[in-house]
Each structure stands twice: as C-alpha cells, then as structure tokens.
Amino acid sequence: MAGRPRLTDPVWDYAPAPESAGTVSIAPEYGLFIDGQFEPATGGRQFVTINPATEEPLARVAEAGQADVDRAVAAATTAFEQVWRPMPGAERAKYLYRIARIVQERAREFAVLESLDNGKPIRESRDVDVPLAAAHFFYYAGWADKLEHAGFGPAPRPLGVAGQVIPWNFPLLMAAWKLAPALAAGNTCVLKPAETTPLTALLLAQVCQQAGLPPGVVNVLTGAGAAGAALVAHPGVHKVAFTGSTEVGKQIAAAVAGTPKKLTLELGGKAANIVFDDAPMDQAIEGIVNGIFFNQGHVCCAGSRLLVQESVAEAVLDRLRRRLTTLRLGDPLDKNTDIGAINSREQLTKIRELSDAGEAEGAQRWSPPCQLPERGFWFAPTIFTGVSQSHRIAREEIFGPVLSVLTFRTPAEAVAKANNTPYGLSAGVWTDKGSRILWLAQRLRAGVVWANTFNKFDPASPFGGYRESGYGREGGRHGLAAYLDA
Ligand code: NDP
C-alpha cells in the first residue's frame, strides 16, 4: 500500500489523463430512427440529455409519442415480412458481423459518448461496455445460420417485431444484448433507450445505417417511460424484452398478460457476495470492490450485500477500508478514475434517501475521505457495518456505491441469509474449497453464481434471474430461445 496514490493524499496523486471529449462529435439535436431514417417526433417534442458529471446539456433528443410508436412498429412489421424473415440466416449474419466490426472501429467514439451521457468512468466504457457490445454482435452473428441445428427443432421461426426497453446503467451494452439475438433469430426491433442515456443507442442506429442494414429492421425510439409503455402495449409487437426496475417490470408483466406476446424480464437484484475464512483474501477484496463499486454500483447483479464469515470479518473490513481510500472518484473521462458520476439527480436522491435510512435504522456508515466535485451528481463509496437483515439497506436495491455488510458463522447460515431476499439474480462465493463452492451453488437461489470472481460477463453465458429479478435468459444459446417460436 505504501506509496500508492490516494484521494486523501494529493502529493502522490496521478497527473490527470483525460480522454478528449472531442473524439466524438455530438449534434445539437437528434431525431428518432424509424425505417432507416432520423426524423423528428410527431409534434416536434424534444427533451435534453445532460452530462451527469457536469450537469451541462449534451443534446436535444426527440421524444417519441404514440404516433411515433405506431410508425416504428409499422416499419418493423414491413421489414420483418418483406426483408428480414425471408433473408437466409447466412445473409443476416453478414449484417451482424458488419455492425460488430464498425462498433470496434468506432470504439473510442462509443466509449467517450457513453461516459459523457452516463457518467461512468472511461476505463469501464472503453474496457467493458464497448468490447462486450461488439462481442455480442459477433457471437450472435455466428448463430444466425445455425438455428436449425441448435436444438430448437428443424425449422425454428422468428416471432416478429420485438419491442425492447432498456435502462441507463449500460446503455450501449443493453442495446447490444437486446438487438443481437433478436436480429440473429430473424426478428425486427423497436428499441426504447432510457431517457437519461439515449446517445449511444442513436450512434448505434447510425452504425446500422453505415452497415447498410435494411430500413425498418432496427428502429430506435428515444423518449420517456410513456413511450416504453406504448411500445409494450402495441398490438403489432410480438415479443417484449425489458431490463429495468422490478416495479416497472411488474407493470409490463400486467400489460402483457392475456396477450400472445412473449416476455422476458431482467429486473433488480440484491446479490450476496459471500466471503469465507479460507478465501484468497487479496482477490476477495478486489472482488468485493468490483462487485459493488463497478459502474458506481448501478448494476442489477451488484454484490451489494457482503456476507463475511465472522472469524475474518474485522480483518476483511480493515483491508477493504484501506483499499477504498485508494479509489479515485472524479472526471469520468480521466483514465485514472475508478468511480464516476451518479447517472441522474433522481438516482442520487434515491441513494441518499436509502443511505440515510441505513443510519437511522442503526447501521454504522463509513466512507473514505473524499472530495466530491461541486457540480454534477456524486456519491462517495460507502460501507455500512452492523447491518441486520431487517434493515432497508439489506433488503432494497440501492443501485449506487453502497455496500451493506453482514456476518455469518456457518455455510448454512450464509445460504439462509443470502437467500433471504425477494430477488434472485446473482451471488458470489469466495473460498479455497471447490466442494464448498458446489455445495453453495446448488443452494443459492440466484441465476448466476460467481466463484472467486464477480461481475464477469460473456456473450456465450446465459444471464437472468429468479423471483423478483425476472424471468427468461439473455445471452448464449438460451438468449436465442427467447426470440424463437420453437
Ligand atoms: P425504470 O425501470 O423506470 O426504467 C427502465 C426503462 O423502462 C427506461 O427506458 C424507462 O424509460 C422505461 N419505462 C419506465 N416506465 C415504463 C413503463 N411503464 N412501461 C415501459 N417502459 C417504462 O428504471 P429507472 O430508471 O426509473 O430506475 C429506477 C430504479 O430501478 C433504480 O433506482 C434501480 O433500483 C432500478 N433499476 C434497475 C435496473 C436493472 O438492470 N435491474 C436498471 C435500471 C434501474 P425512462 O428512462 O424514460 O423512464
């Protein structure tokens, strides 16, 4: 630790290493992407998207209404019937490969734009979001001509028009998660990005144009929740895919119930990250940090509940606190930054409210000394100890850089506490014993269980939850099933 730069120690600070915002040219205004063209919303409605790190406006963006949803679904229907469904899989694959390669070629542009619009550190948008988005298009391109041999029967058919609604935490990556399998399976898409992060989805729409994707195969409707609701309810939509809050997920499930639409829901989580006394401690500390402070904790599968074995709890917490003092919070475009901005004022308010509730309920709050920038939305990395299972911070998704620490004595107690949540998206286990990992993995009610790692994603690996974390799987071969009538 000696000599390492810390937030508290400006003498040893790194020099700033900002990526240039000039890498990407942001237009003053953007239209909706319908039938291969950018056009204004009916009635000319717009909203402003801002940089959450500075609160400065980035662009005015068209706000879709019911008439725009109708136009986009009509364009997607025509493209499905006349172009995309009849096209051989091997031909569809060529478009997906082309999109993947263009995303790679324009990776720096995508990374800078994502960090500007979302507030996440450039290190993450550059090394995680953008490469993984390209990887999804590459991966599903490989499936497009093999669907008949993938165990879905001899002639699996696409569903039709997919209405896809995505959140603000991984804007480009979620767009890729949704579009790539849908297109590979032969569906056409209408995508609704989150209101606070529309820009990379619009850049991806430009990439679709650049790749020569036939008009109407991908449509992007920027706008508010109402546009998402109109899309989900549209009778011309055959498949609904949603990632976001459990609350909105329930509304969508209710809207889709009684219709023939297929539905996948990827909702919230409150994952347990379980550290045993025999865990490789250096790696576990990094895993805890990555589990909850990656992407400011705006991660549905974040390891937001640390369950640590009582005999090593003090030692783990000591090391964790020391590690946190070395995290750098600040300019998302600086390549040294570990923790960027909170995505919106609303989200910051929610994180503050839940953290205050944690203190009021008797948990002990700790953050490293940390200078927050004056403008923008910021929250220091925070640890709560003395947390009991009944506390709100142990039960509710905070979706911010806030870790709740609980302890356990036996493996059975760890399982009971880990499963004591309405969610069931992910979990982590840190131990030296393979048999213990397998024992836990069989008992943890979570869609993904990571062992001696956390927040690892791969397009070949299915992802999804149980209970209030949703249903259906995205990624891998499973992700295709959600878009096939098989
Ligand atoms: P939402 O679930 O409200 O938003 C997700 C997407 O759904 C956005 O595109 C949103 O549009 C859209 N939407 C909102 N209402 C409707 C509706 N009735 N029908 C169809 N689409 C709709 O998440 P928030 O952004 O409001 O975040 C709230 C909380 O949700 C967070 O604090 C966090 O706890 C959790 N969350 C969980 C995520 C996850 O991956 N599990 C992701 C994001 C949030 P618009 O952006 O315009 O509102």
Coordinates of C-alpha atoms and ligand atoms in Angstrom, one line a residue:
M1 CA 0.0 0.0 0.0
A2 CA 2.9 2.3 0.8
G3 CA 3.5 5.0 -1.9
R4 CA 0.2 4.3 -3.7
P5 CA -1.7 7.5 -4.6
R6 CA -4.8 8.1 -2.6
L7 CA -7.7 10.5 -2.8
T8 CA -6.6 11.8 0.6
D9 CA -3.0 12.4 -0.4
P10 CA -2.7 14.9 -3.3
V11 CA 1.0 14.9 -3.1
W12 CA 1.0 11.4 -4.5
D13 CA -1.8 11.9 -7.0
Y14 CA -1.5 10.9 -10.6
A15 CA -1.5 13.6 -13.2
P16 CA -4.8 13.9 -15.0
A17 CA -5.1 11.7 -18.0
P18 CA -8.3 12.8 -19.7
E19 CA -9.6 11.2 -22.9
S20 CA -10.6 14.0 -25.2
A21 CA -14.3 14.8 -25.4
G22 CA -13.5 15.9 -29.0
T23 CA -13.2 12.3 -30.1
V24 CA -16.9 12.3 -30.6
S25 CA -19.0 14.9 -32.4
I26 CA -22.3 15.4 -30.7
A27 CA -25.0 17.0 -32.8
P28 CA -27.2 19.7 -31.2
E29 CA -30.3 17.6 -31.8
Y30 CA -31.2 14.0 -32.7
G31 CA -34.3 12.6 -34.3
L32 CA -36.0 9.2 -33.9
F33 CA -34.6 6.4 -36.0
I34 CA -37.5 5.0 -37.9
D35 CA -37.4 3.0 -41.2
G36 CA -33.7 3.7 -41.7
Q37 CA -34.0 7.5 -41.3
F38 CA -33.6 10.0 -38.5
E39 CA -36.7 12.1 -38.2
P40 CA -38.4 14.4 -35.6
A41 CA -41.0 13.2 -33.3
T42 CA -44.6 13.9 -34.3
G43 CA -45.4 17.3 -32.9
G44 CA -41.7 18.1 -32.6
R45 CA -41.4 17.2 -28.9
Q46 CA -37.9 17.0 -27.6
F47 CA -36.0 16.6 -24.3
V48 CA -32.5 17.5 -23.2
T49 CA -29.9 14.9 -22.2
I50 CA -27.2 16.1 -19.9
N51 CA -23.7 15.1 -18.8
P52 CA -24.3 13.9 -15.2
A53 CA -20.7 14.8 -14.2
T54 CA -21.2 18.5 -15.0
E55 CA -25.0 19.0 -15.4
E56 CA -24.2 20.6 -18.8
P57 CA -26.6 19.8 -21.7
L58 CA -25.2 17.5 -24.4
A59 CA -28.0 17.5 -27.0
R60 CA -31.8 17.8 -27.6
V61 CA -33.4 14.5 -28.4
A62 CA -36.7 13.7 -30.0
E63 CA -39.4 12.5 -27.6
A64 CA -41.5 9.7 -29.1
G65 CA -45.2 9.6 -28.7
Q66 CA -47.9 7.1 -29.6
A67 CA -47.9 8.1 -33.3
D68 CA -44.2 7.5 -33.5
V69 CA -44.5 4.1 -31.8
D70 CA -47.2 3.3 -34.4
R71 CA -44.8 4.4 -37.3
A72 CA -41.9 2.4 -35.9
V73 CA -43.9 -0.8 -35.3
A74 CA -45.3 -0.4 -38.9
A75 CA -41.8 0.0 -40.3
A76 CA -40.5 -3.0 -38.3
T77 CA -43.5 -5.1 -39.4
T78 CA -42.9 -4.4 -43.1
A79 CA -39.2 -5.1 -42.7
F80 CA -39.9 -8.3 -41.0
E81 CA -42.4 -9.6 -43.6
Q82 CA -40.6 -8.4 -46.7
V83 CA -36.9 -8.4 -46.0
W84 CA -35.6 -9.9 -42.7
R85 CA -37.7 -13.0 -42.3
P86 CA -37.2 -14.2 -45.9
M87 CA -33.5 -13.5 -45.8
P88 CA -31.3 -16.6 -45.3
G89 CA -29.5 -16.7 -41.9
A90 CA -26.1 -16.6 -43.5
E91 CA -27.0 -13.2 -45.1
R92 CA -28.4 -11.9 -41.8
A93 CA -25.1 -12.9 -40.2
K94 CA -23.2 -10.7 -42.6
Y95 CA -25.0 -7.6 -41.3
L96 CA -24.4 -8.5 -37.7
Y97 CA -20.7 -9.1 -38.4
R98 CA -20.6 -5.7 -40.1
I99 CA -22.2 -4.0 -37.2
A100 CA -19.8 -5.7 -34.8
R101 CA -16.8 -4.6 -36.8
I102 CA -18.0 -1.0 -37.1
V103 CA -18.6 -0.8 -33.3
Q104 CA -15.0 -2.0 -32.9
E105 CA -13.7 0.6 -35.4
R106 CA -15.6 3.4 -33.7
A107 CA -14.9 2.0 -30.2
R108 CA -13.3 5.2 -28.9
E109 CA -16.2 7.3 -30.1
F110 CA -18.7 5.0 -28.4
A111 CA -16.7 4.9 -25.1
V112 CA -16.4 8.7 -24.9
L113 CA -20.0 9.2 -25.7
E114 CA -21.1 6.6 -23.1
S115 CA -19.0 8.2 -20.4
L116 CA -20.3 11.7 -21.3
D117 CA -24.0 10.7 -21.3
N118 CA -23.9 8.1 -18.5
G119 CA -21.2 9.4 -16.1
K120 CA -19.3 6.0 -16.0
P121 CA -15.5 6.0 -16.0
I122 CA -13.9 5.8 -19.4
R123 CA -11.8 2.9 -18.2
E124 CA -15.1 0.9 -17.9
S125 CA -16.8 2.1 -21.0
R126 CA -13.6 1.5 -23.0
D127 CA -12.7 -1.9 -21.5
V128 CA -16.1 -3.4 -20.6
D129 CA -19.1 -1.8 -22.2
V130 CA -17.9 -1.3 -25.8
P131 CA -15.9 -4.5 -26.3
L132 CA -18.7 -6.6 -24.8
A133 CA -21.3 -4.9 -27.0
A134 CA -19.2 -5.8 -30.1
A135 CA -18.7 -9.3 -28.7
H136 CA -22.5 -9.8 -28.5
F137 CA -22.9 -8.9 -32.2
F138 CA -20.0 -11.2 -33.2
Y139 CA -21.3 -14.0 -31.0
Y140 CA -24.9 -13.9 -32.3
A141 CA -23.8 -13.4 -35.9
G142 CA -22.3 -16.9 -35.6
W143 CA -25.7 -18.3 -34.6
A144 CA -27.8 -16.8 -37.4
D145 CA -27.2 -19.6 -40.0
K146 CA -27.2 -22.4 -37.4
L147 CA -30.6 -22.1 -35.8
E148 CA -31.9 -25.3 -37.4
H149 CA -29.1 -27.3 -35.7
A150 CA -29.3 -25.6 -32.3
G151 CA -31.8 -27.9 -30.6
F152 CA -34.8 -25.7 -31.4
G153 CA -36.4 -28.2 -33.8
P154 CA -35.8 -28.5 -37.5
A155 CA -37.4 -25.1 -38.5
P156 CA -37.4 -22.6 -35.7
R157 CA -39.3 -19.4 -36.6
P158 CA -38.7 -15.8 -35.5
L159 CA -41.5 -14.2 -33.5
G160 CA -41.9 -11.0 -35.5
V161 CA -41.5 -7.5 -34.1
A162 CA -39.6 -7.2 -30.8
G163 CA -40.3 -4.2 -28.5
Q164 CA -37.3 -3.7 -26.3
V165 CA -37.0 -1.3 -23.4
I166 CA -33.6 -0.8 -21.7
P167 CA -32.2 1.1 -18.7
W168 CA -29.5 3.7 -18.3
N169 CA -26.8 1.7 -16.5
F170 CA -25.3 0.0 -19.5
P171 CA -26.9 1.9 -22.4
L172 CA -24.9 0.5 -25.3
L173 CA -24.4 -2.9 -23.9
M174 CA -28.0 -3.4 -23.1
A175 CA -28.9 -2.3 -26.6
A176 CA -26.5 -5.0 -27.9
W177 CA -27.9 -7.6 -25.5
K178 CA -31.3 -7.0 -26.9
L179 CA -30.7 -6.4 -30.6
A180 CA -28.1 -9.0 -31.4
P181 CA -30.0 -12.2 -30.5
A182 CA -33.3 -10.8 -31.8
L183 CA -31.8 -10.0 -35.2
A184 CA -29.9 -13.2 -35.5
A185 CA -33.1 -15.1 -34.9
G186 CA -34.8 -13.2 -37.7
N187 CA -36.9 -10.7 -35.8
T188 CA -37.0 -6.9 -36.3
C189 CA -36.7 -4.5 -33.5
V190 CA -38.1 -1.3 -31.9
L191 CA -35.7 -0.3 -29.1
K192 CA -36.5 2.3 -26.4
P193 CA -33.4 3.5 -24.6
A194 CA -33.6 5.2 -21.2
E195 CA -34.4 8.9 -21.1
T196 CA -31.2 9.9 -19.4
T197 CA -28.9 7.9 -21.8
P198 CA -30.2 8.0 -25.4
L199 CA -27.0 8.9 -27.2
T200 CA -25.1 5.6 -27.7
A201 CA -28.3 3.9 -28.9
L202 CA -28.6 6.7 -31.5
L203 CA -24.9 6.2 -32.5
L204 CA -25.6 2.5 -32.9
A205 CA -28.5 3.4 -35.1
Q206 CA -26.0 5.4 -37.3
V207 CA -23.9 2.2 -37.3
C208 CA -26.9 0.3 -38.6
Q209 CA -27.2 2.8 -41.4
Q210 CA -23.4 2.6 -42.1
A211 CA -23.7 -1.2 -42.2
G212 CA -26.4 -1.0 -44.8
L213 CA -28.9 -2.7 -42.6
P214 CA -32.2 -2.7 -44.5
P215 CA -34.6 0.1 -43.3
G216 CA -37.0 -0.8 -40.5
V217 CA -35.0 -3.8 -39.2
V218 CA -33.8 -1.7 -36.3
N219 CA -35.8 1.3 -35.1
V220 CA -34.8 3.5 -32.1
L221 CA -37.4 5.5 -30.2
T222 CA -36.0 7.9 -27.7
G223 CA -38.4 9.2 -25.1
A224 CA -39.8 8.7 -21.6
G225 CA -41.4 5.9 -19.8
A226 CA -44.7 6.6 -21.6
A227 CA -43.1 5.7 -24.9
G228 CA -41.9 2.4 -23.4
A229 CA -45.4 1.7 -22.1
A230 CA -46.9 2.5 -25.6
L231 CA -44.4 0.2 -27.2
V232 CA -45.1 -2.7 -24.8
A233 CA -48.8 -2.3 -25.3
H234 CA -48.7 -2.1 -29.1
P235 CA -50.7 -4.9 -30.7
G236 CA -48.1 -5.2 -33.5
V237 CA -45.4 -6.2 -31.1
H238 CA -44.9 -10.0 -30.7
K239 CA -42.1 -10.1 -28.2
V240 CA -41.3 -7.8 -25.3
A241 CA -37.9 -7.7 -23.7
F242 CA -37.4 -5.4 -20.7
T243 CA -34.4 -4.6 -18.4
G244 CA -35.0 -2.2 -15.6
S245 CA -36.7 -1.9 -12.2
T246 CA -38.9 -4.6 -10.7
E247 CA -41.6 -2.0 -10.2
V248 CA -41.9 -1.2 -13.9
G249 CA -41.3 -4.9 -14.8
K250 CA -44.4 -5.8 -12.8
Q251 CA -46.4 -3.2 -14.7
I252 CA -45.1 -4.6 -18.0
A253 CA -46.0 -8.2 -17.0
A254 CA -49.5 -7.0 -16.2
A255 CA -49.8 -5.2 -19.6
V256 CA -48.6 -8.3 -21.5
A257 CA -50.7 -10.8 -19.5
G258 CA -53.6 -12.2 -21.6
T259 CA -51.9 -11.4 -24.9
P260 CA -49.9 -13.8 -27.1
K261 CA -46.7 -11.7 -26.6
K262 CA -43.6 -13.5 -25.3
L263 CA -41.9 -11.7 -22.5
T264 CA -38.5 -11.6 -20.8
L265 CA -37.9 -9.5 -17.7
E266 CA -34.4 -8.7 -16.4
L267 CA -35.1 -6.8 -13.2
G268 CA -33.5 -5.8 -9.9
G269 CA -31.2 -7.6 -7.5
K270 CA -29.7 -7.6 -4.1
A271 CA -26.8 -10.1 -4.5
A272 CA -24.9 -11.6 -1.7
N273 CA -21.1 -11.7 -2.0
I274 CA -20.1 -14.4 0.4
V275 CA -16.5 -14.5 1.8
F276 CA -15.3 -17.5 3.8
D277 CA -12.4 -17.5 6.2
D278 CA -10.3 -19.6 3.7
A279 CA -10.9 -17.2 0.8
P280 CA -7.9 -15.9 -1.2
M281 CA -8.0 -12.6 0.7
D282 CA -6.3 -10.2 -1.8
Q283 CA -8.6 -11.4 -4.6
A284 CA -11.7 -11.3 -2.4
I285 CA -11.0 -7.7 -1.5
E286 CA -10.7 -6.8 -5.2
G287 CA -13.9 -8.9 -5.9
I288 CA -15.8 -7.1 -3.2
V289 CA -14.7 -3.7 -4.7
N290 CA -15.5 -4.8 -8.2
G291 CA -18.8 -6.3 -7.0
I292 CA -20.2 -3.1 -5.6
F293 CA -18.2 -0.1 -6.9
F294 CA -18.0 -1.1 -10.6
N295 CA -20.2 1.3 -12.6
Q296 CA -21.0 3.3 -9.3
G297 CA -23.0 0.3 -8.2
H298 CA -25.5 0.9 -10.9
V299 CA -25.6 -2.8 -11.7
C300 CA -28.6 -5.1 -11.3
C301 CA -26.3 -8.0 -10.3
A302 CA -24.1 -5.9 -8.0
G303 CA -22.7 -7.6 -4.9
S304 CA -24.5 -5.1 -2.6
R305 CA -24.7 -7.4 0.4
L306 CA -21.3 -8.6 1.7
L307 CA -21.7 -11.7 3.8
V308 CA -18.4 -12.3 5.6
Q309 CA -17.5 -15.1 7.9
E310 CA -17.4 -13.7 11.5
S311 CA -13.9 -15.0 12.2
V312 CA -12.3 -12.9 9.5
A313 CA -14.8 -10.0 9.4
E314 CA -12.6 -7.4 11.1
A315 CA -9.6 -8.3 9.0
V316 CA -11.6 -8.1 5.8
L317 CA -13.2 -4.8 6.7
D318 CA -9.8 -3.3 7.7
R319 CA -8.4 -4.2 4.3
L320 CA -11.5 -3.2 2.5
R321 CA -11.4 0.3 4.1
R322 CA -7.7 0.7 3.2
R323 CA -8.5 -0.3 -0.4
L324 CA -11.3 2.2 -0.6
T325 CA -9.0 5.1 0.3
T326 CA -7.1 4.4 -2.9
L327 CA -10.2 4.6 -5.2
R328 CA -10.3 7.7 -7.4
L329 CA -13.6 9.5 -7.8
G330 CA -14.0 12.2 -10.4
D331 CA -13.9 13.1 -14.0
P332 CA -15.4 10.1 -15.9
L333 CA -13.2 10.9 -18.9
D334 CA -10.0 10.7 -16.9
K335 CA -8.4 7.3 -17.5
N336 CA -7.4 7.1 -13.8
T337 CA -10.9 7.4 -12.5
D338 CA -12.4 4.4 -10.7
I339 CA -15.8 6.0 -9.6
G340 CA -17.7 8.3 -11.9
A341 CA -20.8 10.3 -11.6
I342 CA -24.3 9.1 -10.5
N343 CA -26.4 8.9 -13.6
S344 CA -29.1 11.4 -12.5
R345 CA -30.3 13.7 -9.8
E346 CA -33.3 11.3 -9.2
Q347 CA -30.9 8.4 -8.7
L348 CA -28.7 10.4 -6.4
T349 CA -31.7 11.3 -4.3
K350 CA -32.7 7.7 -4.0
I351 CA -29.2 6.6 -2.9
R352 CA -29.1 9.4 -0.3
E353 CA -32.5 8.5 1.0
L354 CA -31.7 4.8 1.4
S355 CA -28.3 5.6 3.0
D356 CA -29.9 8.0 5.5
A357 CA -32.4 5.2 6.3
G358 CA -29.5 2.9 7.0
E359 CA -28.1 5.3 9.5
A360 CA -31.5 6.0 11.0
E361 CA -32.0 2.2 11.5
G362 CA -28.8 1.9 13.4
A363 CA -26.2 0.7 10.9
Q364 CA -22.7 2.3 11.0
R365 CA -21.8 4.3 7.9
W366 CA -18.2 4.8 6.6
S367 CA -16.8 6.4 3.5
P368 CA -13.1 7.2 2.8
P369 CA -12.2 10.9 3.0
C370 CA -13.3 12.1 -0.5
Q371 CA -13.6 15.4 -2.2
L372 CA -16.8 15.5 -4.3
P373 CA -16.8 17.8 -7.3
E374 CA -19.0 20.8 -6.9
R375 CA -21.2 20.3 -9.9
G376 CA -22.8 17.1 -11.1
F377 CA -24.2 14.1 -9.2
W378 CA -21.7 12.4 -6.9
F379 CA -21.8 9.9 -4.1
A380 CA -18.7 8.7 -2.1
P381 CA -18.2 5.0 -1.9
T382 CA -19.9 3.9 1.3
I383 CA -19.8 0.9 3.6
F384 CA -22.4 0.1 6.2
T385 CA -21.5 -2.3 9.1
G386 CA -23.7 -3.5 11.9
V387 CA -26.4 -4.2 9.3
S388 CA -29.2 -6.6 10.2
Q389 CA -31.4 -8.5 7.8
S390 CA -34.4 -6.3 8.5
H391 CA -32.7 -3.1 7.6
R392 CA -33.9 -1.4 4.4
I393 CA -30.3 -1.3 3.1
A394 CA -30.1 -5.1 3.4
R395 CA -33.4 -5.6 1.6
E396 CA -33.9 -2.9 -1.0
E397 CA -31.9 -2.3 -4.2
I398 CA -29.9 0.9 -3.7
F399 CA -28.4 0.9 -7.2
G400 CA -25.4 3.0 -6.0
P401 CA -21.9 2.7 -4.5
V402 CA -23.2 1.5 -1.1
L403 CA -22.2 -1.9 0.5
S404 CA -24.1 -3.4 3.4
V405 CA -22.0 -5.8 5.5
L406 CA -23.5 -8.7 7.4
T407 CA -21.7 -11.6 9.0
F408 CA -22.3 -15.4 9.3
R409 CA -20.7 -18.3 11.2
T410 CA -21.6 -21.5 9.2
P411 CA -22.2 -22.2 5.5
A412 CA -25.9 -23.0 6.2
E413 CA -26.3 -19.6 7.8
A414 CA -24.6 -18.0 4.8
V415 CA -27.1 -19.7 2.5
A416 CA -30.1 -18.7 4.6
K417 CA -29.0 -15.1 4.7
A418 CA -28.1 -14.9 1.0
N419 CA -31.5 -16.3 0.0
N420 CA -33.4 -14.0 2.4
T421 CA -34.3 -11.6 -0.3
P422 CA -37.2 -11.3 -2.8
Y423 CA -34.6 -11.1 -5.6
G424 CA -32.5 -13.9 -7.1
L425 CA -30.3 -12.6 -9.9
S426 CA -26.7 -13.3 -8.8
A427 CA -24.4 -14.3 -6.0
G428 CA -20.6 -14.6 -5.3
V429 CA -18.7 -17.2 -3.3
W430 CA -15.1 -16.7 -2.1
T431 CA -13.4 -19.8 -0.7
D432 CA -10.5 -22.1 -1.3
K433 CA -12.7 -25.3 -1.4
G434 CA -14.2 -26.4 -4.6
S435 CA -16.6 -28.7 -2.8
R436 CA -18.0 -25.8 -0.8
I437 CA -18.5 -23.8 -4.0
L438 CA -20.5 -26.6 -5.5
W439 CA -22.5 -27.1 -2.3
L440 CA -23.4 -23.4 -2.2
A441 CA -24.1 -23.1 -5.9
Q442 CA -26.8 -25.8 -5.5
R443 CA -28.4 -23.9 -2.7
L444 CA -28.2 -20.3 -3.7
R445 CA -31.4 -19.1 -5.4
A446 CA -29.7 -17.0 -8.0
G447 CA -29.5 -17.1 -11.8
V448 CA -25.7 -16.6 -11.7
V449 CA -23.3 -17.7 -9.1
W450 CA -19.7 -16.5 -9.5
A451 CA -16.9 -18.4 -7.6
N452 CA -13.8 -16.5 -6.7
T453 CA -14.7 -13.7 -9.2
F454 CA -17.6 -11.3 -9.6
N455 CA -19.3 -9.4 -12.4
K456 CA -17.9 -11.5 -15.2
F457 CA -19.9 -11.4 -18.4
D458 CA -19.6 -13.2 -21.7
P459 CA -22.0 -13.3 -24.6
A460 CA -21.9 -17.1 -24.6
S461 CA -23.1 -17.3 -21.0
P462 CA -26.8 -17.1 -20.2
F463 CA -27.9 -14.4 -17.6
G464 CA -31.2 -13.9 -15.8
G465 CA -33.0 -14.2 -12.5
Y466 CA -35.5 -15.9 -10.3
R467 CA -38.4 -14.4 -8.4
E468 CA -38.5 -10.6 -8.4
S469 CA -35.3 -10.5 -10.5
G470 CA -37.4 -11.5 -13.5
Y471 CA -37.6 -14.5 -15.9
G472 CA -36.2 -15.6 -19.1
R473 CA -32.5 -15.7 -20.0
E474 CA -30.3 -13.5 -22.2
G475 CA -27.0 -14.5 -23.6
G476 CA -25.8 -17.7 -25.0
R477 CA -28.0 -20.2 -26.8
H478 CA -30.7 -19.6 -24.2
G479 CA -30.9 -16.0 -25.3
L480 CA -32.0 -17.1 -28.8
A481 CA -34.8 -19.2 -27.4
A482 CA -36.5 -16.0 -26.2
Y483 CA -36.7 -14.8 -29.8
L484 CA -37.8 -18.0 -31.5
D485 CA -41.2 -19.7 -31.8
A486 CA -39.8 -23.1 -31.0
Ligands
NDP1 P1 -37.1 2.0 -14.9 O1 -37.4 0.6 -14.8 O2 -38.2 3.0 -14.7 O3 -36.6 2.3 -16.4 C1 -36.1 1.3 -17.3 C2 -36.7 1.6 -18.7 O4 -38.1 1.5 -18.7 C3 -36.4 3.0 -19.2 O5 -36.2 3.0 -20.6 C4 -37.7 3.7 -18.8 O6 -37.9 4.9 -19.5 C5 -38.7 2.6 -19.2 N1 -40.0 2.8 -18.6 C6 -40.4 3.5 -17.5 N2 -41.7 3.3 -17.2 C7 -42.1 2.4 -18.1 C8 -43.4 1.8 -18.3 N3 -44.4 2.0 -17.5 N4 -43.5 0.9 -19.4 C9 -42.5 0.6 -20.2 N5 -41.3 1.2 -20.0 C10 -41.1 2.1 -19.0 O7 -35.9 2.3 -14.1 P2 -35.4 3.8 -13.5 O8 -34.6 4.4 -14.5 O9 -36.6 4.6 -13.2 O10 -34.7 3.4 -12.2 C11 -35.4 3.2 -11.0 C12 -34.8 2.1 -10.2 O11 -34.8 0.9 -10.9 C13 -33.3 2.3 -9.9 O12 -33.1 3.1 -8.8 C14 -32.8 0.9 -9.7 O13 -33.0 0.5 -8.4 C15 -33.7 0.1 -10.7 N6 -33.0 -0.2 -11.9 C16 -32.7 -1.5 -12.1 C17 -32.1 -1.9 -13.3 C18 -31.7 -3.2 -13.6 O14 -30.9 -3.5 -14.5 N7 -32.1 -4.2 -12.8 C19 -31.8 -0.9 -14.3 C20 -32.2 0.4 -14.1 C21 -32.8 0.7 -12.9 P3 -37.4 6.3 -18.9 O15 -35.9 6.2 -18.8 O16 -37.8 7.3 -19.9 O17 -38.0 6.4 -17.6

